[in-house]
mmCIF file of C-alpha atoms in Angstrom:
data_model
loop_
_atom_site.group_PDB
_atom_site.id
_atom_site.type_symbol
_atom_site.label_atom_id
_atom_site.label_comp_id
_atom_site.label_asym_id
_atom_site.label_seq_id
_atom_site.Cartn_x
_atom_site.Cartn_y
_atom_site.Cartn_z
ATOM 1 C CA UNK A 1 -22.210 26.062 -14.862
ATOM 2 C CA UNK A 2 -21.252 22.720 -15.229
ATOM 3 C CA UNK A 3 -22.763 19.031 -17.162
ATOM 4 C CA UNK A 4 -22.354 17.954 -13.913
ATOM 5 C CA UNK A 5 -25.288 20.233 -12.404
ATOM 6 C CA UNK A 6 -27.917 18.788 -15.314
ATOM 7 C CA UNK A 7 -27.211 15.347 -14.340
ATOM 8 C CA UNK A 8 -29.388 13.080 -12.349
ATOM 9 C CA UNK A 9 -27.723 10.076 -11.043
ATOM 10 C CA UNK A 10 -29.268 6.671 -9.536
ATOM 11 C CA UNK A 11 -27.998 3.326 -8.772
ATOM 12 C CA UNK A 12 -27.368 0.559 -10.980
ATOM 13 C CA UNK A 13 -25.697 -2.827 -11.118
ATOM 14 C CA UNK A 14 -22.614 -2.685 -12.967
ATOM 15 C CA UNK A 15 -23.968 -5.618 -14.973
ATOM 16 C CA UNK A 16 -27.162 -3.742 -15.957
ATOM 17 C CA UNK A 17 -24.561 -0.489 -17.298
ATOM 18 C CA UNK A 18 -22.504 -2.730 -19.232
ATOM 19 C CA UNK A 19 -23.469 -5.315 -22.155
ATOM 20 C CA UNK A 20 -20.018 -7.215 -21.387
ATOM 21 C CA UNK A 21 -19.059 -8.552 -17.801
ATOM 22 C CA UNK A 22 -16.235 -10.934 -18.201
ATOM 23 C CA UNK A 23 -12.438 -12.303 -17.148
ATOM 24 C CA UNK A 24 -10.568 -10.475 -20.457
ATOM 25 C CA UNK A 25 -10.139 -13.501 -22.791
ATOM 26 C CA UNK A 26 -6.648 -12.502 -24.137
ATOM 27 C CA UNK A 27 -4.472 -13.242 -20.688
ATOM 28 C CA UNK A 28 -1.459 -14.361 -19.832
ATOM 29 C CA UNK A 29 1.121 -14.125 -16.992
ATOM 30 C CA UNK A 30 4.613 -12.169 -17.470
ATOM 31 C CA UNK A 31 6.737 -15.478 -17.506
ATOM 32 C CA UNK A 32 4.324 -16.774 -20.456
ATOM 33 C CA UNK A 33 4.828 -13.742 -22.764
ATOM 34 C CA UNK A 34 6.543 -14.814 -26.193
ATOM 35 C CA UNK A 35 9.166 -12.879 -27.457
ATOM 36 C CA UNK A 36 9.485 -9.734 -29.893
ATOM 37 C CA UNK A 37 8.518 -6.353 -30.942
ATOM 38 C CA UNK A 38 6.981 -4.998 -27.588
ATOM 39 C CA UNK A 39 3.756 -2.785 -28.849
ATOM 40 C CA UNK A 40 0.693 -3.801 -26.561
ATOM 41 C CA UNK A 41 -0.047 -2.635 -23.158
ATOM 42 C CA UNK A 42 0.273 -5.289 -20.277
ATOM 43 C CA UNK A 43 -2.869 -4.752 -18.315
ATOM 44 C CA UNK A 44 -2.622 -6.180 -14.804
ATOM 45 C CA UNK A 45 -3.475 -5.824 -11.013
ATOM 46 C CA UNK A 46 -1.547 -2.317 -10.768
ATOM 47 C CA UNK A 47 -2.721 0.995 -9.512
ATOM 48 C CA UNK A 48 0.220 2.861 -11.396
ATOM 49 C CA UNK A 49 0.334 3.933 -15.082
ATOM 50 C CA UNK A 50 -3.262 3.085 -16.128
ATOM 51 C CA UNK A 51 -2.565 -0.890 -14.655
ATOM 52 C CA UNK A 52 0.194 -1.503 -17.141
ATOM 53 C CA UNK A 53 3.068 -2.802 -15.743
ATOM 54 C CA UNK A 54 4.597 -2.963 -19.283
ATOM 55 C CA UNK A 55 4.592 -3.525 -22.851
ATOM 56 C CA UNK A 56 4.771 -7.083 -24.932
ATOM 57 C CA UNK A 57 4.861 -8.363 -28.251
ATOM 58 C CA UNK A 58 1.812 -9.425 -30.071
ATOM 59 C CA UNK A 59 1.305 -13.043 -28.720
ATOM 60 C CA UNK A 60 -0.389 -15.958 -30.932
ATOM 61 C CA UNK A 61 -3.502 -15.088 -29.529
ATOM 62 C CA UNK A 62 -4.608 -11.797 -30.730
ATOM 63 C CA UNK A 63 -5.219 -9.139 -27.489
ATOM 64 C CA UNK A 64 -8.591 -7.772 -26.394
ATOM 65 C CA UNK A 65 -9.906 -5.072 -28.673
ATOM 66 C CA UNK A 66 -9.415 -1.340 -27.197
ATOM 67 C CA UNK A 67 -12.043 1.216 -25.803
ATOM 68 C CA UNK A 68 -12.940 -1.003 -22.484
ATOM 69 C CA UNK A 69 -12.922 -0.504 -18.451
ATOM 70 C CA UNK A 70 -10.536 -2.961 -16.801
ATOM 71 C CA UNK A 71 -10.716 -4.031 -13.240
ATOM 72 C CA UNK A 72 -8.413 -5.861 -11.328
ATOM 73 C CA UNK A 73 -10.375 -8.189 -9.458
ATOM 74 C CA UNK A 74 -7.463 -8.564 -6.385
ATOM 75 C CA UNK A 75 -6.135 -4.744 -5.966
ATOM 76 C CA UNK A 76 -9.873 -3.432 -6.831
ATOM 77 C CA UNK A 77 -7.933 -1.039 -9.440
ATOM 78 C CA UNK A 78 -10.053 0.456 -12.740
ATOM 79 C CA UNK A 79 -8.789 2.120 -15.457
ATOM 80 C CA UNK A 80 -9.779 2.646 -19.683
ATOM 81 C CA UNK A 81 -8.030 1.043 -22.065
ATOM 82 C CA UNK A 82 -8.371 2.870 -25.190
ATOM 83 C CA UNK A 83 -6.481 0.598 -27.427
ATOM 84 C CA UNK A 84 -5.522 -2.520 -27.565
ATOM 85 C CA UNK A 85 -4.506 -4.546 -25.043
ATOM 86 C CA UNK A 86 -3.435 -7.800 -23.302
ATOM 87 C CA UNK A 87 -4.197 -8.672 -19.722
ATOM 88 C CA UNK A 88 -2.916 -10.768 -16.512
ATOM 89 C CA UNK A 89 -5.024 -13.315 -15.067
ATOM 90 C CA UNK A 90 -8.035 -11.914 -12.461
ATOM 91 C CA UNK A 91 -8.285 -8.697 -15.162
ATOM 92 C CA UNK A 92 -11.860 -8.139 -15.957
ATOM 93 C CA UNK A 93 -13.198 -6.036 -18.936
ATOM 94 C CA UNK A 94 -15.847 -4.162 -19.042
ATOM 95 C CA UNK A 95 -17.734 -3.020 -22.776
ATOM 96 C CA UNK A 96 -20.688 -1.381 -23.643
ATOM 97 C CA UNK A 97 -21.443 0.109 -27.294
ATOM 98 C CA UNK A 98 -21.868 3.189 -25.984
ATOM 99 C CA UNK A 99 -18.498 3.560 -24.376
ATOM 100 C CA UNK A 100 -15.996 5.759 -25.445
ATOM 101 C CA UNK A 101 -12.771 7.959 -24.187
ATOM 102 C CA UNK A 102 -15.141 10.663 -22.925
ATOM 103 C CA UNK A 103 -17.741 8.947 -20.753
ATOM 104 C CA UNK A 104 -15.053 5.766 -20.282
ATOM 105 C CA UNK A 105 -13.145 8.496 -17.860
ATOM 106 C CA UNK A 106 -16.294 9.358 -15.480
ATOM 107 C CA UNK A 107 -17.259 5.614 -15.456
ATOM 108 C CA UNK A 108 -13.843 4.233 -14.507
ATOM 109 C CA UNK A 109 -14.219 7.661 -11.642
ATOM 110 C CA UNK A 110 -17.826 6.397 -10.772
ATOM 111 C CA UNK A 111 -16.275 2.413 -10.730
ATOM 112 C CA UNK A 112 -13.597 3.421 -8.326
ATOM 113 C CA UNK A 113 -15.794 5.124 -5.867
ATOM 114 C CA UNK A 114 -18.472 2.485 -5.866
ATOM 115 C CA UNK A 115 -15.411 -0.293 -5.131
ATOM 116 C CA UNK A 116 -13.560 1.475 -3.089
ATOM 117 C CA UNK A 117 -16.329 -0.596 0.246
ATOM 118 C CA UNK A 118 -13.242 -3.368 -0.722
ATOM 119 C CA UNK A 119 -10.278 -4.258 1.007
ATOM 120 C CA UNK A 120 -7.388 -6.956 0.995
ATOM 121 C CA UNK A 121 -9.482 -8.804 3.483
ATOM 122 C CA UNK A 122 -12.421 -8.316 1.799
ATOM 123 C CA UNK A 123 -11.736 -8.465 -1.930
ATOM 124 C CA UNK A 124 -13.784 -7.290 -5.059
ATOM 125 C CA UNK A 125 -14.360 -11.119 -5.880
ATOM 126 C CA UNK A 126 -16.648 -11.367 -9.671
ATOM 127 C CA UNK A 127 -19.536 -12.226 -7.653
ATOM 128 C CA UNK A 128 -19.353 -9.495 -5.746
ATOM 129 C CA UNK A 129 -18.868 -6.894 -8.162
ATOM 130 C CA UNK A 130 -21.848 -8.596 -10.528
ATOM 131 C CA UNK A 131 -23.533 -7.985 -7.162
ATOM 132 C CA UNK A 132 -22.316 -3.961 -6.778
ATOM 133 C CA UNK A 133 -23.968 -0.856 -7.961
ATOM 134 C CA UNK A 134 -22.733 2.259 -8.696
ATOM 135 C CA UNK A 135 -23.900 5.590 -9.340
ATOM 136 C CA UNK A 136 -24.609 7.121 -13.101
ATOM 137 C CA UNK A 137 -26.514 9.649 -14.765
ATOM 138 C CA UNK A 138 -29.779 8.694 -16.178
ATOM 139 C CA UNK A 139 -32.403 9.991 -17.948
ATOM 140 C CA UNK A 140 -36.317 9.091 -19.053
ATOM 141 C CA UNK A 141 -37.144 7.655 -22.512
ATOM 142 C CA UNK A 142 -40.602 8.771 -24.155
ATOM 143 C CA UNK A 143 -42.889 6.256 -22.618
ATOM 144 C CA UNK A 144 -40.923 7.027 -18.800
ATOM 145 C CA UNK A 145 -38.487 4.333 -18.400
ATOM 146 C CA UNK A 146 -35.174 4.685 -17.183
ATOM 147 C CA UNK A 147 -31.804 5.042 -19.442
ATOM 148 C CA UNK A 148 -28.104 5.232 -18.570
ATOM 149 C CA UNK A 149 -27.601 9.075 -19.907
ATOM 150 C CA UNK A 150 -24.716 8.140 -22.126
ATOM 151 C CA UNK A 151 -24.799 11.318 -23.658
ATOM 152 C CA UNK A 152 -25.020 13.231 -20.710
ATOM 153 C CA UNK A 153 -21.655 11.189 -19.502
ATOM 154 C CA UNK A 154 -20.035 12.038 -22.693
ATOM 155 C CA UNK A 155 -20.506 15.618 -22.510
ATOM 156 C CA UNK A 156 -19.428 15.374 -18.687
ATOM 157 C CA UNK A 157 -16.508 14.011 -19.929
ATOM 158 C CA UNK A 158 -15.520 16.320 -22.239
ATOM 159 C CA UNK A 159 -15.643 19.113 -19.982
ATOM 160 C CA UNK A 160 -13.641 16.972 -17.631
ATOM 161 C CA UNK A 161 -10.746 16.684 -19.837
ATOM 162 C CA UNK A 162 -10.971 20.074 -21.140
ATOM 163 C CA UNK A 163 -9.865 21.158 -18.103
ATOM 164 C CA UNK A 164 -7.516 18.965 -17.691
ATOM 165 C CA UNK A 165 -5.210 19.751 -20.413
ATOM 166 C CA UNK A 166 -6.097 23.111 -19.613
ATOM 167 C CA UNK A 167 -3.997 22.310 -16.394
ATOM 168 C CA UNK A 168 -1.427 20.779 -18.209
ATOM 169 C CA UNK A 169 -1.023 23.169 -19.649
ATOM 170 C CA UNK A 170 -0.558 26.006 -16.896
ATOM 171 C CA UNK A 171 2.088 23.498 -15.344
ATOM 172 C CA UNK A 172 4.346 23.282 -18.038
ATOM 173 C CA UNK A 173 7.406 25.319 -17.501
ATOM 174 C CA UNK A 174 6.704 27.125 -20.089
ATOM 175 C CA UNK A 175 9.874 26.796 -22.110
ATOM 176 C CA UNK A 176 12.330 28.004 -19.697
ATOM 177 C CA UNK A 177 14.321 25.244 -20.822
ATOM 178 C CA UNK A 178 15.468 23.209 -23.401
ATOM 179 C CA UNK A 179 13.650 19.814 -24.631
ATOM 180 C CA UNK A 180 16.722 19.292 -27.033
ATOM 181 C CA UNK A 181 19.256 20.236 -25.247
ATOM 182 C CA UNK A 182 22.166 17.346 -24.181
ATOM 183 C CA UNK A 183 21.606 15.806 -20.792
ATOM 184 C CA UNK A 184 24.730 16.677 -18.494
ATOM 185 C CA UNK A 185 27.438 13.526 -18.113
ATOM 186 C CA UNK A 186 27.205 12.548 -14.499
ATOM 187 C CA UNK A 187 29.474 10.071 -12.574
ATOM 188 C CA UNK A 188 27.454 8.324 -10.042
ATOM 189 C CA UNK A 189 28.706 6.829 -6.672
ATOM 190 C CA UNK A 190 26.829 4.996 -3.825
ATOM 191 C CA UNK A 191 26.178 7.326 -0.883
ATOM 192 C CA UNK A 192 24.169 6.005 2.411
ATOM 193 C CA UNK A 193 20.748 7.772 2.074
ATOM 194 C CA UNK A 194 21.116 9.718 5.238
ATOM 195 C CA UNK A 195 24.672 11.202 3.680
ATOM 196 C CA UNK A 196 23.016 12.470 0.681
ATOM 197 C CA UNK A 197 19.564 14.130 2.832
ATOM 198 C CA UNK A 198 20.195 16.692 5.285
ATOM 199 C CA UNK A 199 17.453 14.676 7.168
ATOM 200 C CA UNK A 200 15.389 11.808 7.093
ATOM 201 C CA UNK A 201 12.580 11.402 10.131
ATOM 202 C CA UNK A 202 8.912 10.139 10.258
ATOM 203 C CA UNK A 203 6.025 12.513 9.599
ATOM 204 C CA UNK A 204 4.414 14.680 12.368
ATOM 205 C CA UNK A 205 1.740 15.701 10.117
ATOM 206 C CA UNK A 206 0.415 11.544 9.824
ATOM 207 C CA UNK A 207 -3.665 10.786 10.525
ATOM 208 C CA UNK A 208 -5.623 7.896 10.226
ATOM 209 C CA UNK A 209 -7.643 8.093 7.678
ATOM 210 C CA UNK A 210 -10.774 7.357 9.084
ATOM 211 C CA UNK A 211 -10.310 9.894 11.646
ATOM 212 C CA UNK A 212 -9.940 12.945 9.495
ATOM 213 C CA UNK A 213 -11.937 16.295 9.838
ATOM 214 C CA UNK A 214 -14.106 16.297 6.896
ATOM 215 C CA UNK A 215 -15.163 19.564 6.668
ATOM 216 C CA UNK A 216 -13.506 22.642 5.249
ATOM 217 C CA UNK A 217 -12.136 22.916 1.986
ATOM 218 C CA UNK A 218 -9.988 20.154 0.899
ATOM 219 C CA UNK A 219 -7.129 21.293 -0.290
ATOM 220 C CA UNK A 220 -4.034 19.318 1.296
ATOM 221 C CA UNK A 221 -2.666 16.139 -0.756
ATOM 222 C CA UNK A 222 -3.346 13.209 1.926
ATOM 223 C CA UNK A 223 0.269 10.947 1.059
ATOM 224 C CA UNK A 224 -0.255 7.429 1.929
ATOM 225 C CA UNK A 225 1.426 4.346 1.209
ATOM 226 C CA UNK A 226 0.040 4.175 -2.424
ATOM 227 C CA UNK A 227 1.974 3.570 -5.617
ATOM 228 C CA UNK A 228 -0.410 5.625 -7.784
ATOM 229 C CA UNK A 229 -0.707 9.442 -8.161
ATOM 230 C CA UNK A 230 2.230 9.833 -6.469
ATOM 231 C CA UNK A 231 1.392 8.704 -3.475
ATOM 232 C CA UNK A 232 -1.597 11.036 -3.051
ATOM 233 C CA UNK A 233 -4.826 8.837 -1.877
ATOM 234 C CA UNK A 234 -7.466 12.460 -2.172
ATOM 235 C CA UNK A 235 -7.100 15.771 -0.960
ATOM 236 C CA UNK A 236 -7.997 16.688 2.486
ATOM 237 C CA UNK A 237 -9.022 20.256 4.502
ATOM 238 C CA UNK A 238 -6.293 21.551 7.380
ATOM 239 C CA UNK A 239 -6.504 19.505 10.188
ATOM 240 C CA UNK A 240 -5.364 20.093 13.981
ATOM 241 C CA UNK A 241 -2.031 19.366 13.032
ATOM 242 C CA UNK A 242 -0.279 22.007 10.195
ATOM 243 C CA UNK A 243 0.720 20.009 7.432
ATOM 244 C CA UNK A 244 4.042 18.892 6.548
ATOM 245 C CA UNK A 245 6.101 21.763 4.205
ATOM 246 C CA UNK A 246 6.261 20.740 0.839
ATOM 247 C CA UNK A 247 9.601 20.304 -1.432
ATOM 248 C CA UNK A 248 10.495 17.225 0.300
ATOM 249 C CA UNK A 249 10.207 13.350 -1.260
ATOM 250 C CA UNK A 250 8.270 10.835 0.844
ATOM 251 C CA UNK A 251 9.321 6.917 1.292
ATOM 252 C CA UNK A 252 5.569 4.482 2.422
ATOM 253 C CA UNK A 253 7.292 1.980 4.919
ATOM 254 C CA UNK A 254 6.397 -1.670 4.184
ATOM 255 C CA UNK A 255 5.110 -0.533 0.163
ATOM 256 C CA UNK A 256 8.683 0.910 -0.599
ATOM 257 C CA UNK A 257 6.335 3.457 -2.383
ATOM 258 C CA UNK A 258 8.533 7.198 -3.298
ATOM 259 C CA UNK A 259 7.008 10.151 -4.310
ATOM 260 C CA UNK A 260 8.121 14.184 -4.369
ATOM 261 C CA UNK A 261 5.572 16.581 -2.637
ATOM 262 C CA UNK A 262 5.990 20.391 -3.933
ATOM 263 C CA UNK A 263 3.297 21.576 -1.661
ATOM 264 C CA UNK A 264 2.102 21.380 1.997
ATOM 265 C CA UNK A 265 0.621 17.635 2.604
ATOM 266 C CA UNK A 266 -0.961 15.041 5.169
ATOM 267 C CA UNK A 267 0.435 11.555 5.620
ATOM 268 C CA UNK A 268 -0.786 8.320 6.820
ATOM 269 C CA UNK A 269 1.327 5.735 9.320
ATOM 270 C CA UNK A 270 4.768 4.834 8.443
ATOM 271 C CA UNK A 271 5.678 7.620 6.102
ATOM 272 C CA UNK A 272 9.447 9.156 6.019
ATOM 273 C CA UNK A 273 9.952 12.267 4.868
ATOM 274 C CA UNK A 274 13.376 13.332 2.851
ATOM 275 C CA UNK A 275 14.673 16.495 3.243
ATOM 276 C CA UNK A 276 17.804 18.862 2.040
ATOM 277 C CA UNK A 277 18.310 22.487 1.594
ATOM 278 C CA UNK A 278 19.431 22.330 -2.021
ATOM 279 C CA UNK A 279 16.527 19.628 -3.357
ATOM 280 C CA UNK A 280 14.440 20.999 -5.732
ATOM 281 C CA UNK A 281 11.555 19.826 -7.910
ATOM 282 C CA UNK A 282 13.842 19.013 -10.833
ATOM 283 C CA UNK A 283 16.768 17.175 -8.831
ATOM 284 C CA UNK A 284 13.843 15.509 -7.157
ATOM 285 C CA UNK A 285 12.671 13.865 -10.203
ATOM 286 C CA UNK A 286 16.523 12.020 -10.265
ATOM 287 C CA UNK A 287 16.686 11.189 -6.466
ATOM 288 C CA UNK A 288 12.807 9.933 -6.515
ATOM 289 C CA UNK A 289 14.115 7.424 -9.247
ATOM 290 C CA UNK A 290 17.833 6.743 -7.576
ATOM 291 C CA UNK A 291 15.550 5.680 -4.629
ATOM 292 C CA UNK A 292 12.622 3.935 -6.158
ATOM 293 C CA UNK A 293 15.443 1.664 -7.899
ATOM 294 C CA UNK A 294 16.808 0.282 -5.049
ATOM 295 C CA UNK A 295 13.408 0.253 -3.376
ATOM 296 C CA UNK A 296 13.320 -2.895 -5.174
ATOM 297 C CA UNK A 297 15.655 -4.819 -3.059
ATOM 298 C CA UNK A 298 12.828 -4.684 -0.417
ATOM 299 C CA UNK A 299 9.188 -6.759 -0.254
ATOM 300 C CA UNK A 300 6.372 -7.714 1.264
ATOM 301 C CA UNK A 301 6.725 -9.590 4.890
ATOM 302 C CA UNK A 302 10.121 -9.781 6.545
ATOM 303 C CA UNK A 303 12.134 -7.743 4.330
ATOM 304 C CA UNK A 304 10.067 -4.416 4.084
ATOM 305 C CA UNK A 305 11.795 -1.284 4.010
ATOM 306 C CA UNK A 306 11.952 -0.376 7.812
ATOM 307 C CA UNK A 307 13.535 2.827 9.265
ATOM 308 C CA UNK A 308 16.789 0.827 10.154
ATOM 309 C CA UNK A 309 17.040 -0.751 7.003
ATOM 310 C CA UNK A 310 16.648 2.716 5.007
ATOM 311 C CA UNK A 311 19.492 4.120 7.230
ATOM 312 C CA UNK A 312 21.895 1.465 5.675
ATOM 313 C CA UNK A 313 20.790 1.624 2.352
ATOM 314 C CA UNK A 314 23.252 3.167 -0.249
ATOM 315 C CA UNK A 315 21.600 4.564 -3.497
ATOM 316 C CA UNK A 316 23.275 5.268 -6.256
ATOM 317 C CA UNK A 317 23.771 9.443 -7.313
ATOM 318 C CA UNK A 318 25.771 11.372 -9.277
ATOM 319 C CA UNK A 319 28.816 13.262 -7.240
ATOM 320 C CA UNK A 320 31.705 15.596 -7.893
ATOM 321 C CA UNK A 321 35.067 16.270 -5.942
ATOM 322 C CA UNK A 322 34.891 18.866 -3.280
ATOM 323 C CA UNK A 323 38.102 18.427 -2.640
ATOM 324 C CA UNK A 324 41.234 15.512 -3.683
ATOM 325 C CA UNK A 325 39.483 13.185 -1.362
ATOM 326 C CA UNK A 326 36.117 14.117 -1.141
ATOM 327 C CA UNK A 327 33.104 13.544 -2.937
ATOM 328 C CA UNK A 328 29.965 14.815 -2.564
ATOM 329 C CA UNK A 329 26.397 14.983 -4.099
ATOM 330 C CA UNK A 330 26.469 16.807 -7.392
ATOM 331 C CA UNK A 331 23.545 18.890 -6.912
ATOM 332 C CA UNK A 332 23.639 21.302 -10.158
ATOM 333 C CA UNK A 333 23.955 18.145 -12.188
ATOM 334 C CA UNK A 334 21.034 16.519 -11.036
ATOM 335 C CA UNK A 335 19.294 19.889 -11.018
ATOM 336 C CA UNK A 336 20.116 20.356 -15.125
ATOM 337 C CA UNK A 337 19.374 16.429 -15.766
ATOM 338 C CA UNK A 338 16.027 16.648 -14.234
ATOM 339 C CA UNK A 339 15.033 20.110 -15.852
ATOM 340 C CA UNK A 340 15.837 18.829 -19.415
ATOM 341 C CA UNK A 341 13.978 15.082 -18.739
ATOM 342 C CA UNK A 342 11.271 17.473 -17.308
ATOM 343 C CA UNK A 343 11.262 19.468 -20.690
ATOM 344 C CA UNK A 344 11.047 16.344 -22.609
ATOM 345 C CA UNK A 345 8.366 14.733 -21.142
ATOM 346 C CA UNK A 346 6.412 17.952 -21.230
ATOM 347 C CA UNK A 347 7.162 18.094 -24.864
ATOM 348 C CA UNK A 348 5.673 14.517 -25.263
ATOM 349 C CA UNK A 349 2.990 14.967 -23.225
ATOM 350 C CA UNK A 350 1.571 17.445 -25.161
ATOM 351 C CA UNK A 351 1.530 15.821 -28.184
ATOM 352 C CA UNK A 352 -0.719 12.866 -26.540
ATOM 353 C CA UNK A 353 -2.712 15.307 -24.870
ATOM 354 C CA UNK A 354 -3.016 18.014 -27.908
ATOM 355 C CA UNK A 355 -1.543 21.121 -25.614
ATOM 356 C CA UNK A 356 0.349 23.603 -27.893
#
């Protein structure tokens, strides 16, 4: 049985859950950071890697004091920050005595679904968020008034992330590779993306998602044009349409957004889906990040990354001779590159998560 079962949750403002509401006082834009050792987290308007786009040096103004919920107010994106941290402009912070890394995780889950009613057209402005509730466990005090059931959250919490490193830990590899051993020398070349997949083609497996079946068990990855959680925006049950096969990397049109699905998925609109016999989940972590870097050459407006425009894009990847004047995509060395990156990052993730 679960924390979550003994819960009882009601709505509250977000103003009434938290003692501080406020723009984080210790701001400042990329082009105003000053220069040195880089050891604080940039907080900003991101949906990837917890909003930070980055690390700076301490500034002359000391940053905002760890163990707070950030939101940025444009992108509607939460996210704890346990230590600490500086922000960009339009980051709010969010504090309450009571918060900590346990119950910080099911608030910032709580925050997300509450804002989630926003949109680009129809932003998570201060007001309106001072105006929003959300959802949280409560409990009655001894003369029957209503409490925020902080400890309740915290215990929710810990289960939560129990079981999360719990899965981390039944992903790892498991050692069937070395952490320390040397990453391979590769010689890269630029290769037109459609010379280096065996295809490239829209998805046939694409739903809006407003009109998805919502019953059944969900249990497809629903890929949209999102830069977080690699590209995943929720899990969905099977639809009318079978899924697309996993093992395959996915480009969002107009986001530039890449991402490599290992199992059967969904898409939204305007996703491309990479394909080649001889990709696997460790060369995929390489190609993912060949592509994603000259991603960047695209934007916003008139210069998104359109079907035509990805046909005549070269990346980058490593290649060997297959002959005295031919060169193709070196496969096996992208395959051992991405196995021993994969080990190390599983060896560094479980320090910061405490897996053994």
């Amino acid at each position: 049985m679960s924390v979550y079962d003994d819960l009882n949750f009601a709505p509250l403002f977000i103003t009434d859950v938290f003692a501080t509401y406020r723009q984080a006082p210790a701001w400042l834009n990329t082009n105003q950071v000053e220069p040195g050792e880089r050891r604080f987290p940039h907080v900003t308007n991101s949906a990837a890697g917890n909003s930070v786009a980055g690390f700076i040096p301490r500034q002359s103004a000391g940053p905002n004091p760890g163990n707070a919920i950030t939101i940025g107010i444009d992108t509607q994106v939460v996210a704890y920050q346990p230590v600490a941290f500086y922000a960009a402009t339009k980051v709010y912070e969010l504090r309450s005595p009571h918060l900590n890394a346990h119950n910080g995780l099911v608030l910032v889950s709580l925050l997300r679904r509450a804002i989630d009613k926003f949109s680009w057209g129809h932003k998570a402005s201060a007001e309106r968020l001072r105006k929003t509730r959300i959802m949280v466990p409560v409990t009655t005090n001894e003369t029957g008034d209503q409490m925020i059931d902080w400890d309740g959250m915290t215990r929710l919490g810990e289960e939560l992330l129990a079981s999360a490193v719990t899965s981390v830990k039944n992903a790892r590899r498991n050692g069937d590779f070395d952490a320390e051993a040397e990453l391979p020398d590769l010689q890269f070349e630029p290769m037109f993306i459609t010379d280096v997949f065996g295809s490239m083609k829209a998805s046939t497996a694409w739903y809006d998602k407003a009109k998805l079946r919502a019953t059944g068990e969900a249990a497809y990855p629903f890929v949209s044009r999102t830069k977080a959680s690699n590209g995943v925006d929720g899990f969905i049950s099977k639809q009318e349409k079978a899924p697309e096969r996993g093992n395959a990397i996915t480009i969002g049109l107009d986001t530039q957004t890449v991402a490599y699905q290992p199992v059967p998925f969904y898409t939204s609109q305007n996703i491309q889906i990479l394909r080649h016999p001889r990709l696997n989940q460790d060369a995929a972590l390489m190609l993912a990040a060949c592509l994603r870097e000259q991603m960047g050459k695209f934007s916003w407006g008139g210069n998104g990354a359109t079907l035509g425009r990805l046909k005549k894009t070269r990346i980058m990847v490593p290649v060997v001779s297959s002959s005295p004047l031919e060169r193709v995509v070196d496969w096996d060395g992208m395959t051992r590159y991405g196995r021993i990156v994969r080990a190390r990052a599983e060896r560094d993730m479980s320090v910061v998560v405490g897996v053994d």
